[in-house]
Amino acid sequence: MVVVVVKEAKEESKVEKQERKVKVKVIFTYGTLKRGFSNHPLLQDLIRSGDAVFLGTYRTKLNYPLVCGPYRVPFLINLPGSGQPVLGEVYAVSAPALARLDELEGTTRGHYQRLPIQLHPYPLDADADADADEDEDDDARAHAHAHAHARLTSAEAYYAHSSYASNLWLKNGCKGLSAYTHEEARGYVKRNDRPQHLTFLDHIRSFISQSQSQSQSQ
């Protein structure tokens, strides 16, 4: 009996073991954490340590405002029904990985809020599949595309904090993006390259204040 149990354990796929280990939360990323963008190295580190698994490309079930704020930082605004369906990537993450993502997104500092979101799978083309992380082997990608897409309908996302979100939406003329692309990210400034005497919220308030002043003067 012991031999059979051990044999059955060995037959569990590599990806199934990895997903079982890490799947504490499923996170929908829509901005700089996506592949090819400035904060994705964090997710690459988490994938290498076994604390994250890429599950595929998804689109929000409902319309949401996706806008850019100061330094071309992307913000998803929790106003379902406004904006457009938003394209992004989904990752299963462990508890330690979630803590690192929460720290990056400043959830305890009023920067972003991690809240539920409903999703639909989005077909991947050959180019998108070819761009997958080198850390994810063919077995992982095949599993993600064939199985995760079939069952995943919800996740959590980092929304702009409610203390400033509506002002960002108004600043952008109530017009949102369908995806944060490299074109939209042009001009993005990494946090270490921003003025360090100001907090992230200071940057947001200044951005909104300047925009409102310009609108009033026109």
PDB file of C-alpha atoms in Angstrom:
ATOM      1  CA  MET A   1       0.000   0.000   0.000  1.00  0.00           C
ATOM      2  CA  VAL A   2       2.792   2.416   0.810  1.00  0.00           C
ATOM      3  CA  VAL A   3       4.476   1.648  -2.494  1.00  0.00           C
ATOM      4  CA  VAL A   4       1.255   2.402  -4.378  1.00  0.00           C
ATOM      5  CA  VAL A   5       0.807   5.730  -2.603  1.00  0.00           C
ATOM      6  CA  VAL A   6       4.354   6.771  -3.413  1.00  0.00           C
ATOM      7  CA  LYS A   7       3.909   5.737  -7.020  1.00  0.00           C
ATOM      8  CA  GLU A   8       0.687   7.724  -7.334  1.00  0.00           C
ATOM      9  CA  ALA A   9       2.381  10.768  -5.829  1.00  0.00           C
ATOM     10  CA  LYS A  10       5.145  10.534  -8.422  1.00  0.00           C
ATOM     11  CA  GLU A  11       2.550  10.474 -11.198  1.00  0.00           C
ATOM     12  CA  GLU A  12       1.254  13.885 -10.159  1.00  0.00           C
ATOM     13  CA  SER A  13       2.401  16.286 -12.843  1.00  0.00           C
ATOM     14  CA  LYS A  14       5.016  18.933 -12.205  1.00  0.00           C
ATOM     15  CA  VAL A  15       2.521  21.714 -12.882  1.00  0.00           C
ATOM     16  CA  GLU A  16      -0.149  20.188 -10.627  1.00  0.00           C
ATOM     17  CA  LYS A  17       2.358  20.070  -7.768  1.00  0.00           C
ATOM     18  CA  GLN A  18       3.362  23.660  -8.426  1.00  0.00           C
ATOM     19  CA  GLU A  19      -0.230  24.908  -8.609  1.00  0.00           C
ATOM     20  CA  ARG A  20      -1.151  23.006  -5.446  1.00  0.00           C
ATOM     21  CA  LYS A  21       1.760  24.659  -3.664  1.00  0.00           C
ATOM     22  CA  VAL A  22       1.191  28.244  -4.763  1.00  0.00           C
ATOM     23  CA  LYS A  23      -2.519  28.649  -5.355  1.00  0.00           C
ATOM     24  CA  VAL A  24      -3.469  30.828  -2.416  1.00  0.00           C
ATOM     25  CA  LYS A  25      -4.737  33.733  -4.531  1.00  0.00           C
ATOM     26  CA  VAL A  26      -5.308  34.293  -8.217  1.00  0.00           C
ATOM     27  CA  ILE A  27      -4.226  37.769  -9.321  1.00  0.00           C
ATOM     28  CA  PHE A  28      -5.234  39.622 -12.496  1.00  0.00           C
ATOM     29  CA  THR A  29      -2.421  41.916 -13.630  1.00  0.00           C
ATOM     30  CA  TYR A  30      -3.170  44.667 -16.134  1.00  0.00           C
ATOM     31  CA  GLY A  31      -0.151  47.000 -16.010  1.00  0.00           C
ATOM     32  CA  THR A  32       3.543  46.980 -15.192  1.00  0.00           C
ATOM     33  CA  LEU A  33       3.503  43.450 -13.737  1.00  0.00           C
ATOM     34  CA  LYS A  34       2.698  41.981 -17.151  1.00  0.00           C
ATOM     35  CA  ARG A  35       5.323  40.248 -19.252  1.00  0.00           C
ATOM     36  CA  GLY A  36       7.621  42.737 -20.958  1.00  0.00           C
ATOM     37  CA  PHE A  37       6.902  45.593 -18.528  1.00  0.00           C
ATOM     38  CA  SER A  38       9.012  47.161 -15.800  1.00  0.00           C
ATOM     39  CA  ASN A  39       7.746  45.297 -12.719  1.00  0.00           C
ATOM     40  CA  HIS A  40       7.498  41.847 -14.284  1.00  0.00           C
ATOM     41  CA  PRO A  41      10.947  40.787 -12.940  1.00  0.00           C
ATOM     42  CA  LEU A  42       9.246  40.454  -9.539  1.00  0.00           C
ATOM     43  CA  LEU A  43       6.875  37.838 -10.939  1.00  0.00           C
ATOM     44  CA  GLN A  44       9.769  36.132 -12.719  1.00  0.00           C
ATOM     45  CA  ASP A  45      11.540  35.793  -9.367  1.00  0.00           C
ATOM     46  CA  LEU A  46       8.380  34.372  -7.805  1.00  0.00           C
ATOM     47  CA  ILE A  47       7.962  31.891 -10.639  1.00  0.00           C
ATOM     48  CA  ARG A  48      11.556  30.717 -10.253  1.00  0.00           C
ATOM     49  CA  SER A  49      11.080  30.224  -6.500  1.00  0.00           C
ATOM     50  CA  GLY A  50       7.879  28.247  -7.046  1.00  0.00           C
ATOM     51  CA  ASP A  51       5.672  30.965  -5.552  1.00  0.00           C
ATOM     52  CA  ALA A  52       3.800  31.942  -8.714  1.00  0.00           C
ATOM     53  CA  VAL A  53       2.372  30.261 -11.808  1.00  0.00           C
ATOM     54  CA  PHE A  54       1.276  31.985 -15.007  1.00  0.00           C
ATOM     55  CA  LEU A  55      -2.299  30.883 -15.810  1.00  0.00           C
ATOM     56  CA  GLY A  56      -2.957  32.741 -19.028  1.00  0.00           C
ATOM     57  CA  THR A  57      -4.309  35.863 -20.679  1.00  0.00           C
ATOM     58  CA  TYR A  58      -7.757  37.049 -19.616  1.00  0.00           C
ATOM     59  CA  ARG A  59     -10.170  39.899 -20.199  1.00  0.00           C
ATOM     60  CA  THR A  60     -12.519  41.405 -17.639  1.00  0.00           C
ATOM     61  CA  LYS A  61     -16.112  40.205 -17.884  1.00  0.00           C
ATOM     62  CA  LEU A  62     -17.411  43.739 -17.365  1.00  0.00           C
ATOM     63  CA  ASN A  63     -16.188  47.089 -18.602  1.00  0.00           C
ATOM     64  CA  TYR A  64     -13.779  48.910 -16.293  1.00  0.00           C
ATOM     65  CA  PRO A  65     -11.938  52.217 -16.578  1.00  0.00           C
ATOM     66  CA  LEU A  66      -8.214  51.697 -17.173  1.00  0.00           C
ATOM     67  CA  VAL A  67      -6.324  54.995 -17.160  1.00  0.00           C
ATOM     68  CA  CYS A  68      -2.810  56.376 -16.808  1.00  0.00           C
ATOM     69  CA  GLY A  69      -1.857  58.704 -13.999  1.00  0.00           C
ATOM     70  CA  PRO A  70       1.416  60.410 -13.078  1.00  0.00           C
ATOM     71  CA  TYR A  71       4.498  59.071 -14.863  1.00  0.00           C
ATOM     72  CA  ARG A  72       2.228  56.885 -17.055  1.00  0.00           C
ATOM     73  CA  VAL A  73       1.439  54.600 -14.116  1.00  0.00           C
ATOM     74  CA  PRO A  74      -1.649  52.480 -14.935  1.00  0.00           C
ATOM     75  CA  PHE A  75      -4.724  52.418 -12.712  1.00  0.00           C
ATOM     76  CA  LEU A  76      -7.773  50.169 -12.904  1.00  0.00           C
ATOM     77  CA  ILE A  77     -10.778  51.961 -11.410  1.00  0.00           C
ATOM     78  CA  ASN A  78     -13.520  50.083  -9.611  1.00  0.00           C
ATOM     79  CA  LEU A  79     -16.427  51.449 -11.638  1.00  0.00           C
ATOM     80  CA  PRO A  80     -17.854  48.359 -13.356  1.00  0.00           C
ATOM     81  CA  GLY A  81     -19.857  49.274 -16.442  1.00  0.00           C
ATOM     82  CA  SER A  82     -17.677  52.263 -17.348  1.00  0.00           C
ATOM     83  CA  GLY A  83     -14.703  52.111 -19.692  1.00  0.00           C
ATOM     84  CA  GLN A  84     -13.958  48.963 -21.702  1.00  0.00           C
ATOM     85  CA  PRO A  85     -13.215  45.279 -21.105  1.00  0.00           C
ATOM     86  CA  VAL A  86      -9.588  45.230 -19.936  1.00  0.00           C
ATOM     87  CA  LEU A  87      -6.973  42.754 -21.106  1.00  0.00           C
ATOM     88  CA  GLY A  88      -4.415  41.345 -18.677  1.00  0.00           C
ATOM     89  CA  GLU A  89      -2.554  38.316 -17.338  1.00  0.00           C
ATOM     90  CA  VAL A  90      -3.473  35.985 -14.488  1.00  0.00           C
ATOM     91  CA  TYR A  91      -1.125  34.381 -11.965  1.00  0.00           C
ATOM     92  CA  ALA A  92      -1.668  32.003  -9.076  1.00  0.00           C
ATOM     93  CA  VAL A  93       0.480  33.129  -6.159  1.00  0.00           C
ATOM     94  CA  SER A  94       1.466  31.841  -2.735  1.00  0.00           C
ATOM     95  CA  ALA A  95       0.969  33.707   0.529  1.00  0.00           C
ATOM     96  CA  PRO A  96       4.570  35.035   0.570  1.00  0.00           C
ATOM     97  CA  ALA A  97       4.202  36.137  -3.061  1.00  0.00           C
ATOM     98  CA  LEU A  98       0.924  37.883  -2.292  1.00  0.00           C
ATOM     99  CA  ALA A  99       2.631  39.775   0.524  1.00  0.00           C
ATOM    100  CA  ARG A 100       5.319  40.982  -1.892  1.00  0.00           C
ATOM    101  CA  LEU A 101       2.722  42.077  -4.436  1.00  0.00           C
ATOM    102  CA  ASP A 102       0.715  43.884  -1.752  1.00  0.00           C
ATOM    103  CA  GLU A 103       3.876  45.715  -0.715  1.00  0.00           C
ATOM    104  CA  LEU A 104       4.656  46.693  -4.297  1.00  0.00           C
ATOM    105  CA  GLU A 105       1.119  47.995  -4.787  1.00  0.00           C
ATOM    106  CA  GLY A 106       1.045  49.834  -1.458  1.00  0.00           C
ATOM    107  CA  THR A 107      -2.185  48.296  -0.183  1.00  0.00           C
ATOM    108  CA  THR A 108      -1.451  49.398   3.389  1.00  0.00           C
ATOM    109  CA  ARG A 109      -0.501  52.924   2.276  1.00  0.00           C
ATOM    110  CA  GLY A 110      -3.641  53.819   0.357  1.00  0.00           C
ATOM    111  CA  HIS A 111      -2.114  53.361  -3.104  1.00  0.00           C
ATOM    112  CA  TYR A 112      -4.141  50.444  -4.457  1.00  0.00           C
ATOM    113  CA  GLN A 113      -6.902  48.165  -3.161  1.00  0.00           C
ATOM    114  CA  ARG A 114      -6.962  44.417  -3.873  1.00  0.00           C
ATOM    115  CA  LEU A 115     -10.549  43.453  -4.704  1.00  0.00           C
ATOM    116  CA  PRO A 116     -12.395  40.722  -6.664  1.00  0.00           C
ATOM    117  CA  ILE A 117     -12.879  40.853 -10.409  1.00  0.00           C
ATOM    118  CA  GLN A 118     -14.745  38.625 -12.867  1.00  0.00           C
ATOM    119  CA  LEU A 119     -12.889  37.380 -15.945  1.00  0.00           C
ATOM    120  CA  HIS A 120     -13.217  35.650 -19.297  1.00  0.00           C
ATOM    121  CA  PRO A 121     -10.346  33.697 -20.925  1.00  0.00           C
ATOM    122  CA  TYR A 122      -8.812  35.467 -23.897  1.00  0.00           C
ATOM    123  CA  PRO A 123      -7.409  33.462 -26.848  1.00  0.00           C
ATOM    124  CA  LEU A 124      -3.631  33.587 -27.083  1.00  0.00           C
ATOM    125  CA  ASP A 125      -2.030  33.893 -30.486  1.00  0.00           C
ATOM    126  CA  ALA A 126       1.296  32.369 -31.444  1.00  0.00           C
ATOM    127  CA  ASP A 127       3.228  35.551 -30.750  1.00  0.00           C
ATOM    128  CA  ALA A 128       1.877  35.882 -27.228  1.00  0.00           C
ATOM    129  CA  ASP A 129       2.666  32.247 -26.502  1.00  0.00           C
ATOM    130  CA  ALA A 130       6.210  32.671 -27.799  1.00  0.00           C
ATOM    131  CA  ASP A 131       6.732  35.575 -25.419  1.00  0.00           C
ATOM    132  CA  ALA A 132       5.999  33.500 -22.293  1.00  0.00           C
ATOM    133  CA  ASP A 133       8.585  33.503 -19.520  1.00  0.00           C
ATOM    134  CA  GLU A 134      11.538  31.228 -20.062  1.00  0.00           C
ATOM    135  CA  ASP A 135      10.945  30.000 -16.505  1.00  0.00           C
ATOM    136  CA  GLU A 136       7.654  28.434 -17.615  1.00  0.00           C
ATOM    137  CA  ASP A 137       8.238  25.163 -19.481  1.00  0.00           C
ATOM    138  CA  ASP A 138       6.030  23.754 -22.249  1.00  0.00           C
ATOM    139  CA  ASP A 139       4.148  21.591 -19.773  1.00  0.00           C
ATOM    140  CA  ALA A 140       3.225  24.655 -17.702  1.00  0.00           C
ATOM    141  CA  ARG A 141       2.043  26.651 -20.697  1.00  0.00           C
ATOM    142  CA  ALA A 142       0.028  23.765 -22.091  1.00  0.00           C
ATOM    143  CA  HIS A 143      -1.585  23.147 -18.730  1.00  0.00           C
ATOM    144  CA  ALA A 144      -2.408  26.804 -18.275  1.00  0.00           C
ATOM    145  CA  HIS A 145      -3.953  27.188 -21.710  1.00  0.00           C
ATOM    146  CA  ALA A 146      -5.871  23.917 -21.819  1.00  0.00           C
ATOM    147  CA  HIS A 147      -7.068  23.617 -18.234  1.00  0.00           C
ATOM    148  CA  ALA A 148      -6.861  26.899 -16.308  1.00  0.00           C
ATOM    149  CA  HIS A 149      -8.772  28.768 -19.012  1.00  0.00           C
ATOM    150  CA  ALA A 150     -11.580  26.265 -18.817  1.00  0.00           C
ATOM    151  CA  ARG A 151     -12.296  26.803 -15.133  1.00  0.00           C
ATOM    152  CA  LEU A 152     -11.077  30.252 -14.052  1.00  0.00           C
ATOM    153  CA  THR A 153     -13.753  32.947 -13.939  1.00  0.00           C
ATOM    154  CA  SER A 154     -12.672  35.171 -11.057  1.00  0.00           C
ATOM    155  CA  ALA A 155      -9.541  36.608  -9.484  1.00  0.00           C
ATOM    156  CA  GLU A 156      -8.422  39.662  -7.560  1.00  0.00           C
ATOM    157  CA  ALA A 157      -6.967  42.844  -9.005  1.00  0.00           C
ATOM    158  CA  TYR A 158      -5.206  45.917  -7.678  1.00  0.00           C
ATOM    159  CA  TYR A 159      -7.605  48.821  -8.182  1.00  0.00           C
ATOM    160  CA  ALA A 160      -6.830  52.486  -7.725  1.00  0.00           C
ATOM    161  CA  HIS A 161      -7.672  53.436  -4.144  1.00  0.00           C
ATOM    162  CA  SER A 162     -11.161  54.853  -3.739  1.00  0.00           C
ATOM    163  CA  SER A 163      -9.746  58.040  -2.166  1.00  0.00           C
ATOM    164  CA  TYR A 164      -8.594  59.323  -5.559  1.00  0.00           C
ATOM    165  CA  ALA A 165      -9.950  56.908  -8.188  1.00  0.00           C
ATOM    166  CA  SER A 166     -12.956  58.943  -9.351  1.00  0.00           C
ATOM    167  CA  ASN A 167     -10.802  62.042  -9.868  1.00  0.00           C
ATOM    168  CA  LEU A 168      -8.438  60.083 -12.095  1.00  0.00           C
ATOM    169  CA  TRP A 169     -11.386  58.879 -14.143  1.00  0.00           C
ATOM    170  CA  LEU A 170     -12.677  62.437 -14.548  1.00  0.00           C
ATOM    171  CA  LYS A 171      -9.186  63.672 -15.387  1.00  0.00           C
ATOM    172  CA  ASN A 172      -9.083  61.252 -18.305  1.00  0.00           C
ATOM    173  CA  GLY A 173     -12.375  62.548 -19.636  1.00  0.00           C
ATOM    174  CA  CYS A 174     -14.140  59.334 -18.601  1.00  0.00           C
ATOM    175  CA  LYS A 175     -12.324  57.536 -21.415  1.00  0.00           C
ATOM    176  CA  GLY A 176     -10.509  54.308 -20.609  1.00  0.00           C
ATOM    177  CA  LEU A 177      -8.062  51.980 -22.297  1.00  0.00           C
ATOM    178  CA  SER A 178      -8.679  48.369 -23.280  1.00  0.00           C
ATOM    179  CA  ALA A 179      -5.082  47.418 -22.467  1.00  0.00           C
ATOM    180  CA  TYR A 180      -1.901  48.912 -21.054  1.00  0.00           C
ATOM    181  CA  THR A 181       0.366  48.506 -24.075  1.00  0.00           C
ATOM    182  CA  HIS A 182       3.964  49.538 -24.701  1.00  0.00           C
ATOM    183  CA  GLU A 183       2.601  52.530 -26.575  1.00  0.00           C
ATOM    184  CA  GLU A 184       0.567  53.586 -23.541  1.00  0.00           C
ATOM    185  CA  ALA A 185       3.578  52.959 -21.291  1.00  0.00           C
ATOM    186  CA  ARG A 186       5.812  55.284 -23.290  1.00  0.00           C
ATOM    187  CA  GLY A 187       7.085  57.876 -20.835  1.00  0.00           C
ATOM    188  CA  TYR A 188       6.677  55.592 -17.821  1.00  0.00           C
ATOM    189  CA  VAL A 189       9.081  56.540 -15.017  1.00  0.00           C
ATOM    190  CA  LYS A 190      10.239  53.904 -12.541  1.00  0.00           C
ATOM    191  CA  ARG A 191       9.611  54.738  -8.907  1.00  0.00           C
ATOM    192  CA  ASN A 192      13.323  55.080  -8.085  1.00  0.00           C
ATOM    193  CA  ASP A 193      13.631  57.719 -10.805  1.00  0.00           C
ATOM    194  CA  ARG A 194      10.778  59.872  -9.488  1.00  0.00           C
ATOM    195  CA  PRO A 195      11.319  62.755  -7.038  1.00  0.00           C
ATOM    196  CA  GLN A 196      12.000  61.005  -3.752  1.00  0.00           C
ATOM    197  CA  HIS A 197      10.843  63.823  -1.477  1.00  0.00           C
ATOM    198  CA  LEU A 198       7.247  63.151  -2.536  1.00  0.00           C
ATOM    199  CA  THR A 199       5.138  60.100  -1.733  1.00  0.00           C
ATOM    200  CA  PHE A 200       3.184  58.184  -4.356  1.00  0.00           C
ATOM    201  CA  LEU A 201      -0.012  59.825  -3.122  1.00  0.00           C
ATOM    202  CA  ASP A 202       1.672  63.230  -3.395  1.00  0.00           C
ATOM    203  CA  HIS A 203       2.435  62.496  -7.041  1.00  0.00           C
ATOM    204  CA  ILE A 204      -1.189  61.498  -7.645  1.00  0.00           C
ATOM    205  CA  ARG A 205      -2.604  64.575  -5.921  1.00  0.00           C
ATOM    206  CA  SER A 206      -0.246  66.841  -7.847  1.00  0.00           C
ATOM    207  CA  PHE A 207      -1.166  65.160 -11.117  1.00  0.00           C
ATOM    208  CA  ILE A 208      -4.888  65.569 -10.465  1.00  0.00           C
ATOM    209  CA  SER A 209      -4.506  69.146  -9.201  1.00  0.00           C
ATOM    210  CA  GLN A 210      -2.515  70.231 -12.242  1.00  0.00           C
ATOM    211  CA  SER A 211      -5.040  68.633 -14.549  1.00  0.00           C
ATOM    212  CA  GLN A 212      -7.965  70.352 -12.828  1.00  0.00           C
ATOM    213  CA  SER A 213      -6.174  73.719 -12.904  1.00  0.00           C
ATOM    214  CA  GLN A 214      -5.524  73.373 -16.635  1.00  0.00           C
ATOM    215  CA  SER A 215      -9.173  72.479 -17.260  1.00  0.00           C
ATOM    216  CA  GLN A 216     -10.425  75.477 -15.294  1.00  0.00           C
ATOM    217  CA  SER A 217      -8.130  77.855 -17.158  1.00  0.00           C
ATOM    218  CA  GLN A 218      -9.374  76.728 -20.558  1.00  0.00           C
TER     219      GLN A 218
END
